[in-house]
Coordinates of C-alpha atoms and ligand atoms in Angstrom, one line a residue:
X6 CA -36.7 22.3 13.5
X7 CA -36.4 19.4 11.6
X8 CA -34.8 18.6 8.5
X9 CA -36.8 18.7 5.3
X10 CA -37.8 15.1 4.2
X11 CA -39.2 13.9 1.5
X12 CA -39.2 15.9 -1.9
X13 CA -38.1 18.8 0.0
X14 CA -34.5 16.6 1.5
X15 CA -31.8 18.2 0.3
X16 CA -30.3 16.1 -3.2
X17 CA -27.0 13.8 -2.1
X18 CA -24.0 11.8 -3.9
X19 CA -25.2 14.4 -7.3
X20 CA -28.6 14.1 -7.7
X21 CA -30.8 11.9 -10.3
X22 CA -27.8 12.0 -12.7
X23 CA -24.7 11.4 -9.5
X24 CA -27.2 8.4 -9.1
X25 CA -27.0 7.2 -12.0
X26 CA -23.0 7.8 -13.2
X27 CA -23.0 5.8 -9.8
X28 CA -25.0 2.6 -11.0
X29 CA -22.9 2.5 -14.0
X30 CA -19.6 3.3 -12.4
X31 CA -19.7 1.3 -9.1
X32 CA -20.6 -2.3 -11.1
X33 CA -17.5 -1.3 -13.9
X34 CA -15.2 -0.9 -10.9
X35 CA -15.9 -4.5 -9.9
X36 CA -15.0 -6.4 -13.0
X37 CA -12.2 -3.5 -13.4
X38 CA -10.6 -4.6 -10.2
X39 CA -11.4 -8.4 -10.5
X40 CA -9.8 -8.3 -14.1
X41 CA -6.9 -5.9 -12.9
X42 CA -5.6 -8.2 -9.7
X43 CA -5.5 -11.8 -11.9
X44 CA -3.7 -9.4 -14.8
X45 CA 0.7 -9.0 -15.6
X46 CA 0.7 -5.5 -15.0
X47 CA -2.0 -5.2 -12.5
X48 CA -2.9 -1.5 -13.4
X49 CA -5.1 0.3 -11.3
X50 CA -5.8 2.9 -13.6
X51 CA -6.0 2.4 -17.2
X52 CA -7.9 0.1 -19.3
X53 CA -7.4 -3.8 -17.6
X54 CA -4.9 -6.5 -19.9
X55 CA -7.0 -8.1 -21.8
X56 CA -11.2 -7.6 -21.7
X57 CA -13.2 -11.4 -21.4
X58 CA -15.9 -12.3 -23.4
X59 CA -19.8 -11.8 -22.3
X60 CA -19.6 -15.6 -21.9
X61 CA -16.7 -15.3 -19.0
X62 CA -19.4 -13.8 -17.1
X63 CA -22.4 -15.7 -17.2
X64 CA -22.0 -19.2 -15.5
X65 CA -25.3 -21.2 -14.2
X66 CA -23.1 -23.1 -11.9
X67 CA -22.3 -19.5 -10.6
X68 CA -25.7 -18.4 -10.3
X69 CA -26.6 -22.0 -8.4
X70 CA -23.6 -21.2 -6.2
X71 CA -24.9 -18.1 -5.2
X72 CA -28.1 -18.8 -4.4
X73 CA -27.5 -21.4 -3.0
X74 CA -25.3 -19.3 -0.8
X75 CA -27.5 -16.4 0.1
X76 CA -30.2 -19.2 1.0
X77 CA -27.7 -20.5 3.5
X78 CA -27.5 -16.7 5.1
X79 CA -31.0 -16.8 5.0
X80 CA -31.3 -20.2 6.7
X81 CA -28.3 -19.1 9.1
X82 CA -30.7 -15.7 9.8
X83 CA -33.7 -17.4 10.8
X84 CA -32.1 -19.5 13.7
X85 CA -32.7 -19.4 17.4
X86 CA -30.8 -15.8 18.6
X87 CA -28.8 -15.7 21.5
X88 CA -30.6 -12.6 22.0
X89 CA -32.9 -10.3 20.0
X90 CA -32.3 -6.3 20.5
X91 CA -34.6 -3.2 20.0
X92 CA -33.4 -0.5 17.4
X93 CA -33.9 2.9 17.8
X94 CA -37.1 4.5 18.1
X95 CA -38.6 4.8 14.5
X96 CA -41.1 8.0 13.7
X97 CA -44.6 5.9 14.7
X98 CA -42.9 5.6 18.2
X99 CA -42.1 1.5 17.5
X100 CA -38.9 0.0 17.9
X101 CA -37.9 -3.2 15.6
X102 CA -36.7 -6.2 17.0
X103 CA -33.6 -7.5 15.8
X104 CA -32.1 -11.2 15.9
X105 CA -28.4 -11.1 17.4
X106 CA -26.8 -14.3 15.9
X107 CA -24.4 -13.1 13.5
X108 CA -21.2 -14.4 15.0
X109 CA -23.1 -17.7 15.3
X110 CA -24.0 -17.2 11.9
X111 CA -20.0 -17.1 10.8
X112 CA -19.3 -20.0 13.2
X113 CA -21.9 -22.0 11.7
X114 CA -20.9 -21.3 8.6
X115 CA -16.7 -21.3 8.7
X116 CA -17.7 -25.1 10.1
X117 CA -20.0 -26.3 7.3
X118 CA -17.2 -25.1 4.9
X119 CA -14.8 -26.7 7.0
X120 CA -16.8 -29.9 7.1
X121 CA -17.5 -29.5 3.2
X122 CA -13.7 -29.2 2.2
X123 CA -12.4 -32.4 4.7
X124 CA -15.5 -33.9 2.0
X125 CA -14.0 -32.9 -0.7
X126 CA -15.3 -29.4 -1.5
X127 CA -12.8 -28.2 -4.0
X128 CA -12.6 -24.3 -2.3
X129 CA -9.5 -23.5 -4.3
X130 CA -11.7 -23.4 -7.1
X131 CA -13.6 -20.5 -6.1
X132 CA -10.8 -17.8 -7.3
X133 CA -11.4 -19.2 -11.0
X134 CA -15.4 -18.2 -10.5
X135 CA -15.1 -14.7 -9.2
X136 CA -15.6 -12.9 -12.6
X137 CA -19.7 -14.8 -12.3
X138 CA -20.0 -15.0 -9.2
X139 CA -19.7 -10.8 -9.0
X140 CA -22.1 -10.6 -12.5
X141 CA -24.6 -12.5 -10.8
X142 CA -24.3 -10.5 -7.2
X143 CA -24.6 -7.7 -9.5
X144 CA -27.9 -9.1 -11.4
X145 CA -29.4 -9.7 -8.1
X146 CA -28.5 -5.9 -6.3
X147 CA -30.1 -4.5 -9.4
X148 CA -33.5 -6.9 -9.5
X149 CA -33.7 -6.6 -5.4
X150 CA -33.4 -3.2 -5.7
X151 CA -36.3 -3.0 -8.1
X152 CA -38.3 -5.4 -5.9
X153 CA -37.0 -2.5 -2.9
X154 CA -38.0 0.5 -4.9
X155 CA -41.6 -1.3 -6.0
X156 CA -42.4 -2.5 -2.5
X157 CA -41.8 1.5 -1.4
X158 CA -45.1 2.5 -3.1
X159 CA -47.0 -0.1 -0.9
X160 CA -45.8 1.2 2.2
X161 CA -46.8 3.7 5.2
X162 CA -45.3 7.5 4.9
X163 CA -44.1 6.5 8.3
X164 CA -42.2 3.9 7.1
X165 CA -40.5 6.5 4.4
X166 CA -36.6 6.8 4.7
X167 CA -36.1 11.0 5.2
X168 CA -33.6 11.3 1.8
X169 CA -34.7 8.4 -1.0
X170 CA -38.2 9.9 -1.9
X171 CA -37.8 13.3 -4.2
X172 CA -40.1 11.7 -6.7
X173 CA -37.7 11.3 -8.7
X174 CA -36.7 7.1 -10.0
X175 CA -34.1 7.0 -10.5
X176 CA -32.4 9.2 -7.8
X177 CA -35.0 7.2 -5.0
X178 CA -34.1 4.0 -6.4
X179 CA -30.0 4.0 -6.4
X180 CA -30.7 5.7 -2.8
X181 CA -33.5 3.7 -1.1
X182 CA -37.4 4.6 -0.2
X183 CA -38.4 2.4 2.7
X184 CA -36.3 2.6 5.9
X185 CA -36.0 -1.1 7.3
X186 CA -37.9 -2.8 4.6
X187 CA -38.9 -6.2 5.9
X188 CA -41.5 -9.4 5.2
X189 CA -42.6 -10.3 8.6
X190 CA -39.6 -10.7 10.8
X191 CA -36.9 -11.1 8.3
X192 CA -35.2 -7.6 8.3
X193 CA -33.5 -7.0 4.2
X194 CA -31.2 -4.2 5.7
X195 CA -29.6 -5.7 9.0
X196 CA -29.6 -9.1 7.6
X197 CA -27.8 -8.2 4.0
X198 CA -25.4 -5.6 6.0
X199 CA -23.6 -7.8 7.7
X200 CA -24.0 -11.7 6.5
X201 CA -23.9 -12.3 3.2
X202 CA -21.1 -9.8 2.1
X203 CA -19.1 -9.5 5.0
X204 CA -19.0 -13.5 5.7
X205 CA -18.5 -14.1 1.6
X206 CA -15.6 -11.9 1.6
X207 CA -13.7 -13.7 4.2
X208 CA -14.6 -16.9 2.2
X209 CA -13.3 -15.4 -0.7
X210 CA -10.2 -14.6 1.0
X211 CA -10.0 -18.7 2.2
X212 CA -10.2 -19.8 -1.1
X213 CA -7.8 -17.2 -2.5
X214 CA -5.4 -18.6 0.6
X215 CA -6.1 -22.4 -0.5
X216 CA -5.3 -21.3 -3.9
X217 CA -2.1 -20.2 -3.2
X218 CA -1.3 -23.0 -1.1
X219 CA -2.4 -25.3 -3.9
X220 CA 0.2 -23.6 -6.4
X221 CA 3.0 -23.2 -4.3
X222 CA 3.0 -25.6 -1.5
X223 CA 1.8 -23.2 1.2
X224 CA 0.5 -19.8 1.3
X225 CA 2.7 -17.1 1.9
X226 CA 3.9 -14.7 4.9
X227 CA 1.2 -11.8 4.0
X228 CA -2.0 -13.8 3.1
X229 CA -1.9 -14.7 5.9
X230 CA -1.7 -11.5 7.2
X231 CA -4.3 -10.1 5.0
X232 CA -6.4 -13.2 5.9
X233 CA -6.4 -13.0 9.9
X234 CA -6.7 -9.2 9.8
X235 CA -9.8 -9.2 7.7
X236 CA -10.9 -11.8 9.9
X237 CA -10.5 -9.6 12.7
X238 CA -12.4 -7.0 11.3
X239 CA -15.3 -9.2 10.4
X240 CA -15.8 -11.3 13.3
X241 CA -15.2 -8.6 15.5
X242 CA -18.2 -6.6 13.3
X243 CA -20.7 -9.5 14.1
X244 CA -19.8 -9.9 17.8
X245 CA -20.3 -6.6 18.3
X246 CA -24.0 -6.7 15.8
X247 CA -26.0 -4.9 17.9
X248 CA -24.1 -1.4 17.4
X249 CA -24.7 -1.6 13.8
X250 CA -28.0 -1.0 14.9
X251 CA -27.3 3.1 15.6
X252 CA -25.2 3.4 12.5
X253 CA -26.4 5.6 9.7
X254 CA -27.1 3.0 7.3
X255 CA -29.6 1.4 9.8
X256 CA -31.4 4.2 11.1
X257 CA -31.4 7.2 8.4
X258 CA -30.5 5.7 4.8
X259 CA -33.0 4.3 2.6
X260 CA -32.4 0.4 1.3
X261 CA -31.9 1.0 -2.0
X262 CA -29.5 0.3 -4.9
X263 CA -26.4 1.8 -3.2
X264 CA -26.5 -0.5 -0.2
X265 CA -27.7 -3.4 -1.7
X266 CA -25.0 -3.2 -4.3
X267 CA -22.9 -1.9 -1.5
X268 CA -23.4 -4.9 1.0
X269 CA -23.9 -7.8 -1.3
X270 CA -21.2 -7.0 -4.7
X271 CA -18.7 -4.2 -3.7
X272 CA -17.6 -5.1 -0.4
X273 CA -17.1 -9.3 -0.8
X274 CA -15.6 -8.6 -4.2
X275 CA -13.5 -5.8 -3.8
X276 CA -12.2 -5.5 0.0
X277 CA -11.2 -9.0 -1.1
X278 CA -9.0 -7.0 -3.3
X279 CA -5.6 -7.6 -1.3
X280 CA -6.5 -11.4 -1.3
X281 CA -6.4 -11.2 -5.0
X282 CA -3.8 -9.7 -5.6
X283 CA -1.5 -11.8 -3.8
X284 CA -2.6 -15.0 -4.9
X285 CA -1.3 -13.7 -9.0
X286 CA 1.4 -11.0 -7.7
X287 CA 2.9 -13.0 -5.1
X288 CA 4.6 -10.8 -2.5
X289 CA 8.3 -11.7 -0.7
X290 CA 7.7 -10.3 3.1
X291 CA 10.3 -10.8 5.8
X292 CA 9.6 -11.1 9.9
X293 CA 10.3 -7.4 11.2
X294 CA 8.0 -6.1 8.6
X295 CA 5.3 -8.3 9.3
X296 CA 5.9 -7.6 12.9
X297 CA 5.8 -3.8 12.3
X298 CA 2.1 -4.8 10.4
X299 CA 1.0 -6.0 12.5
X300 CA 1.4 -3.7 15.4
X301 CA 0.1 -1.0 12.9
X302 CA -3.3 -3.3 12.6
X303 CA -3.3 -3.8 16.4
X304 CA -2.9 0.2 16.8
X305 CA -5.6 1.0 14.2
X306 CA -7.9 -1.9 16.1
X307 CA -7.0 -0.3 19.3
X308 CA -8.5 2.8 18.1
X309 CA -11.3 1.6 16.0
X310 CA -12.5 -0.8 18.5
X311 CA -11.9 1.9 21.6
X312 CA -13.7 4.6 20.0
X313 CA -16.8 2.9 19.1
X314 CA -17.3 0.6 22.7
X315 CA -16.6 4.0 24.5
X316 CA -19.5 5.5 22.0
X317 CA -21.7 2.8 22.1
X318 CA -21.3 1.8 25.6
X319 CA -22.4 5.8 26.5
X320 CA -25.3 5.6 24.4
X321 CA -26.6 2.5 25.9
X322 CA -25.8 4.3 29.6
X323 CA -23.8 7.2 30.5
X324 CA -23.7 6.1 34.1
X325 CA -21.8 3.1 33.9
X326 CA -18.2 3.0 35.1
X327 CA -16.2 3.3 31.7
X328 CA -17.3 6.8 30.5
X329 CA -19.4 8.3 33.7
X330 CA -16.0 10.0 34.4
X331 CA -15.8 11.5 30.7
X332 CA -16.4 15.1 30.0
X333 CA -19.6 16.0 28.0
X334 CA -21.9 18.7 26.7
X335 CA -25.4 18.5 27.1
X336 CA -28.0 19.5 24.2
X337 CA -31.1 20.5 23.8
X338 CA -32.1 17.2 22.9
X339 CA -31.6 15.8 26.1
X340 CA -28.7 13.5 24.8
X341 CA -25.0 14.1 25.7
X342 CA -22.3 14.4 23.4
X343 CA -18.3 13.0 25.1
X344 CA -15.4 16.2 24.7
X345 CA -13.0 13.4 26.7
X346 CA -11.8 10.0 26.1
X347 CA -11.9 9.4 22.6
X348 CA -14.0 11.6 20.8
X349 CA -12.5 14.3 22.4
X350 CA -9.0 13.8 20.5
X351 CA -11.1 14.2 16.9
X352 CA -15.0 14.2 15.9
X353 CA -14.7 10.9 14.3
X354 CA -11.8 8.4 15.6
X355 CA -13.5 5.3 15.1
X356 CA -12.6 6.4 11.1
X357 CA -8.6 7.5 12.4
X358 CA -8.9 3.5 13.9
X359 CA -10.6 1.8 10.0
X360 CA -8.4 4.0 8.3
X361 CA -5.0 2.5 10.2
X362 CA -6.5 -0.8 9.7
X363 CA -6.9 -0.3 5.9
X364 CA -3.3 0.7 5.5
X365 CA -1.9 -2.4 7.4
X366 CA -4.3 -4.5 5.1
X367 CA -2.6 -3.3 1.4
X368 CA 1.1 -3.0 3.1
X369 CA 1.8 -6.7 3.3
X370 CA 1.6 -6.6 -0.8
X371 CA 4.4 -4.7 -1.2
X372 CA 4.6 -0.9 -3.1
X373 CA 5.5 -2.0 -5.9
X374 CA 1.9 -1.9 -7.0
X375 CA -1.2 1.1 -6.9
X376 CA -3.8 -1.7 -7.2
X377 CA -3.4 -3.2 -3.4
X378 CA -3.7 0.5 -2.0
X379 CA -7.2 0.7 -3.7
X380 CA -9.5 0.1 -0.2
X381 CA -7.3 2.6 1.5
X382 CA -7.9 5.5 -1.5
X383 CA -11.5 4.5 -1.9
X384 CA -12.1 4.3 1.4
X385 CA -10.9 7.7 2.7
X386 CA -13.3 9.6 0.3
X387 CA -15.9 6.8 1.7
X388 CA -15.1 8.1 5.5
X389 CA -14.8 11.9 4.4
X390 CA -17.9 12.0 2.6
X391 CA -19.7 10.0 5.1
X392 CA -18.3 12.3 7.6
X393 CA -19.8 15.2 6.7
X394 CA -23.0 13.7 6.3
X395 CA -22.8 13.1 10.3
X396 CA -21.6 16.6 10.9
X397 CA -24.8 18.0 8.4
X398 CA -27.2 15.7 10.7
X399 CA -25.4 16.2 14.0
X400 CA -25.8 19.8 13.3
X401 CA -29.2 19.4 12.3
X402 CA -30.1 17.5 16.0
X403 CA -27.9 19.6 18.5
X404 CA -27.7 22.7 17.1
X405 CA -25.6 25.0 19.2
X406 CA -23.9 22.0 20.9
X407 CA -22.6 20.8 17.9
X408 CA -21.2 24.0 17.3
X409 CA -18.9 23.9 20.8
X410 CA -18.4 20.3 20.1
X411 CA -16.8 21.2 17.0
X412 CA -14.8 24.2 18.7
X413 CA -13.7 22.5 21.8
X414 CA -13.0 18.7 19.4
X415 CA -11.4 20.8 16.2
X416 CA -10.0 18.3 14.0
X417 CA -12.4 16.0 12.3
X418 CA -10.3 12.4 11.4
X419 CA -6.6 13.3 12.1
X420 CA -5.9 14.8 14.8
X421 CA -3.2 18.5 13.6
X422 CA -4.5 17.5 9.8
X423 CA -8.1 17.4 8.9
Ligands
LIG507 N1 -15.5 -0.7 6.1 C1 -16.5 0.1 5.9 O1 -16.8 0.4 4.6 C2 -17.5 0.7 6.5 C3 -16.6 0.7 7.8 N2 -17.2 1.9 8.7 C4 -17.1 2.0 10.0 O2 -18.3 2.0 10.2 C5 -18.4 2.4 11.9 C6 -19.6 3.2 12.2 O3 -19.9 4.2 11.7 P1 -21.0 5.5 11.0 O4 -22.1 4.7 11.3 O5 -20.6 6.2 10.1 O6 -20.7 6.2 11.8 P2 -19.8 6.4 14.6 O7 -20.0 5.3 14.9 O8 -19.0 7.1 13.7 O9 -21.6 7.1 14.7 C7 -21.6 8.6 14.5 C8 -23.0 9.4 15.4 O10 -22.3 9.2 16.8 C9 -22.5 9.9 17.8 N3 -21.9 10.8 18.3 C10 -20.8 11.7 17.0 N4 -20.2 12.4 18.4 C11 -20.9 12.2 18.9 C12 -19.5 12.3 20.5 N5 -18.9 13.2 20.7 N6 -20.5 12.0 21.6 C13 -21.2 10.8 21.6 N7 -22.0 10.7 20.9 C14 -21.1 10.9 19.7 C15 -24.0 10.8 16.4 O11 -24.8 10.2 16.8 P3 -26.2 10.1 18.0 O12 -25.7 11.5 19.0 O13 -27.7 10.5 17.6 O14 -25.9 9.1 18.7 C16 -23.4 10.6 15.1 O15 -23.9 10.4 14.3 C17 -16.8 3.2 12.3 O16 -16.5 2.7 12.7 C18 -16.4 3.5 10.9 O17 -15.3 3.7 9.9 C19 -18.7 2.7 8.4 C20 -18.9 2.7 6.8 C21 -18.1 1.6 5.9
LIG508 C1 -19.8 2.3 -2.9 C2 -20.3 1.9 -2.3 C3 -21.6 0.5 -3.2 C4 -20.9 2.4 -1.4 C5 -21.8 1.2 -0.6 C6 -21.6 2.0 1.0 C7 -21.2 0.5 1.6 C8 -20.4 -0.7 0.8 C9 -20.7 0.4 3.1 C10 -21.7 1.6 4.0 C11 -21.3 0.9 5.1 C12 -20.8 0.0 5.5 C13 -20.6 -0.4 6.8 C14 -20.1 -2.0 6.5 C15 -19.4 -2.0 5.5 C16 -19.8 -1.2 4.3 C17 -20.6 -0.5 3.7 C18 -22.1 -2.0 4.1 C19 -19.4 -2.7 8.2 C20 -20.5 -3.7 7.8 C21 -18.1 -3.0 8.3 C22 -17.2 -3.8 9.3 C23 -17.7 -2.9 11.0 O1 -18.0 -3.2 11.8 C24 -19.1 -1.8 10.8 C25 -20.2 -3.3 10.9 C26 -19.1 -0.9 12.0 C27 -19.2 -1.5 9.0 C28 -20.9 -0.5 9.6 C29 -20.9 -0.3 7.7

């Protein structure tokens, strides 16, 4: 039976009240974290040591820089791609086309930044601008979401997302009404999910590393590790860009404030928190501990990549020799579910790998402060919630077969624990 959609779809995130609260709470959290990371006590909980005036938030230079960044990433998105991939089939039976040139955008951005730095671009000045940059990014997210909400008013019903069309403007603005808003072939959600925020995150990390070298003569080992691990994560996401086309963000969720803000403001300014913390609170890190942390990151990455690639290979071609020997369950939809390999260990092995990596990103910051562990805490909550949403959708899709899968693979994310 098809799940209820439009006004009859069950409300998520606590309905309109929850959506309104999140729209205040999420930007407030970004500013709190930015201020806490640079303050002496670096407290995750409690008020920051000092509150900046409004003047510290608004800077025309930050606005120009931000618009130039969005413009550069949009231009790189429009460059010829090595491949054009097709998304999943939509309600009207069509399949959208997406350029696969994210990794190329990362490399070209790195080249441009490298050229700029050799010509005297003061990248080390960026950390001082994080607050006004986060402010314009947040403002952009609100204005852009309003544009998306209005654009959806004239979109055909078949282009609307299953949720996000409750009729309540606050809820729909937050969740997003249209599934794949586009102007000509420019896909806003796909662009935002992987480009300005993710590449911006590694650029902010690099700027913090440069600033640390300016302040202390050379970057610390902890800063190198955080930069290296997170660059690997972003590089991996862009290298496997096509895989994002099957995530629930692209196939299920509308494009509204939640994803727009998450992609362009939340990701670059909160995911770079460990490097921000390290700039203001240098941490000693010996080689043996660094080696252990590298091993933890490598284990997390191995599970994350192994699980994601196994599922993607299987979904593309179940007879591929790399997955053909795995045990499966048949479902009424004609699709199969893996019950051995990574997907026979827990029902979301990719989340487990991602969480292990999140731990490795925080450990270089030592254990004296809770603040650098924010990502791990937030990410655990996000993935537990996401897992529950995915389970609901899979139960609707696969019915009894999903029950059978849950019986055969009883743990969700962490074997014997959850
Ligand atoms: N860093 C960050 O902030 C975030 C990172 N992520 C990461 O993004 C990645 C993608 O996550 P996400 O989009 O949530 O979902 P998943 O990649 O886990 O995909 C879930 C889907 O996989 C399919 N599936 C589930 N079980 C099986 C099985 N046993 N055999 C075959 N197919 C199965 C189902 O879809 P179907 O059957 O229709 O194919 C299900 O809906 C993860 O690695 C996650 O950690 C996610 C959110 C935030
Ligand atoms: C709190 C808040 C604002 C929530 C919005 C959630 C978003 C920040 C995340 C939802 C799913 C995401 C994914 C990635 C980044 C974070 C968001 C946008 C992702 C691009 C990170 C890199 C991974 O390899 C990925 C491509 C699998 C992943 C896709 C989901």
